[in-house]
Amino acid sequence: MLRVPDSCAVAMDACLDGVRLLHACGVRHLAQLAVRYRRCPFVPEELWAGQVTRAVRLLGPLVL
């Protein structure tokens, strides 16, 4: 198991926002996954958009 930064990772627990937990079938596969995710840029606006979406979903349907 390994944690890598990922701006599209938004969890129900806000403490885990911006972090992806990688699982793999072996050390070699885990290393390959880590390289792939570390090459992706971290975009703060993407994380913010995911957090806003989560907040809106938690509010539930609006009743007029």
Coordinates of C-alpha atoms in Angstrom, one line a residue:
M1 CA 0.0 0.0 0.0
L2 CA 1.3 3.5 -0.9
R3 CA -0.1 7.0 -0.8
V4 CA 0.4 9.3 -3.8
P5 CA -0.8 12.8 -4.5
D6 CA -3.9 12.9 -6.8
S7 CA -6.0 16.0 -7.3
C8 CA -9.0 14.1 -8.6
A9 CA -9.1 11.9 -5.4
V10 CA -12.0 13.2 -3.2
A11 CA -13.1 10.9 -0.4
M12 CA -16.0 11.0 2.0
D13 CA -13.4 11.7 4.7
A14 CA -12.0 15.2 3.9
C15 CA -8.6 14.1 5.5
L16 CA -8.0 11.9 2.5
D17 CA -8.7 14.5 -0.1
G18 CA -5.9 14.9 -2.7
V19 CA -4.4 11.5 -1.8
R20 CA -4.9 8.2 -3.6
L21 CA -4.1 5.0 -1.8
L22 CA -2.6 2.5 -4.2
H23 CA -2.9 -1.2 -3.8
A24 CA -1.1 -3.8 -6.0
C25 CA -0.5 -7.5 -6.2
G26 CA 3.2 -7.1 -5.7
V27 CA 6.0 -4.7 -5.0
R28 CA 6.9 -4.4 -8.7
H29 CA 3.4 -3.6 -9.7
L30 CA 3.1 -1.1 -6.9
A31 CA 6.2 0.7 -8.1
Q32 CA 4.8 0.9 -11.6
L33 CA 1.5 2.4 -10.4
A34 CA 3.4 4.9 -8.3
V35 CA 5.5 6.1 -11.2
R36 CA 2.3 6.5 -13.3
Y37 CA 0.5 8.6 -10.6
R38 CA 3.5 10.7 -9.8
R39 CA 3.8 11.8 -13.4
C40 CA 0.3 13.3 -13.3
P41 CA 0.2 17.0 -12.4
F42 CA -1.6 18.0 -9.2
V43 CA -4.2 20.6 -10.1
P44 CA -5.6 22.4 -7.1
E45 CA -8.7 23.6 -9.0
E46 CA -9.6 19.9 -9.8
L47 CA -9.4 19.1 -6.1
W48 CA -11.5 22.1 -5.2
A49 CA -14.2 21.2 -7.8
G50 CA -14.4 17.7 -6.4
Q51 CA -14.8 19.0 -2.9
V52 CA -17.6 21.4 -4.0
T53 CA -19.3 18.5 -5.7
R54 CA -19.1 16.4 -2.5
A55 CA -20.6 19.3 -0.5
V56 CA -23.5 19.7 -2.8
R57 CA -24.2 16.0 -2.8
L58 CA -24.2 15.9 1.0
L59 CA -26.8 18.6 1.1
G60 CA -29.2 16.3 -0.7
P61 CA -32.1 17.3 -3.0
L62 CA -33.4 20.9 -2.6
V63 CA -37.0 21.2 -1.5
L64 CA -38.8 24.3 -2.7

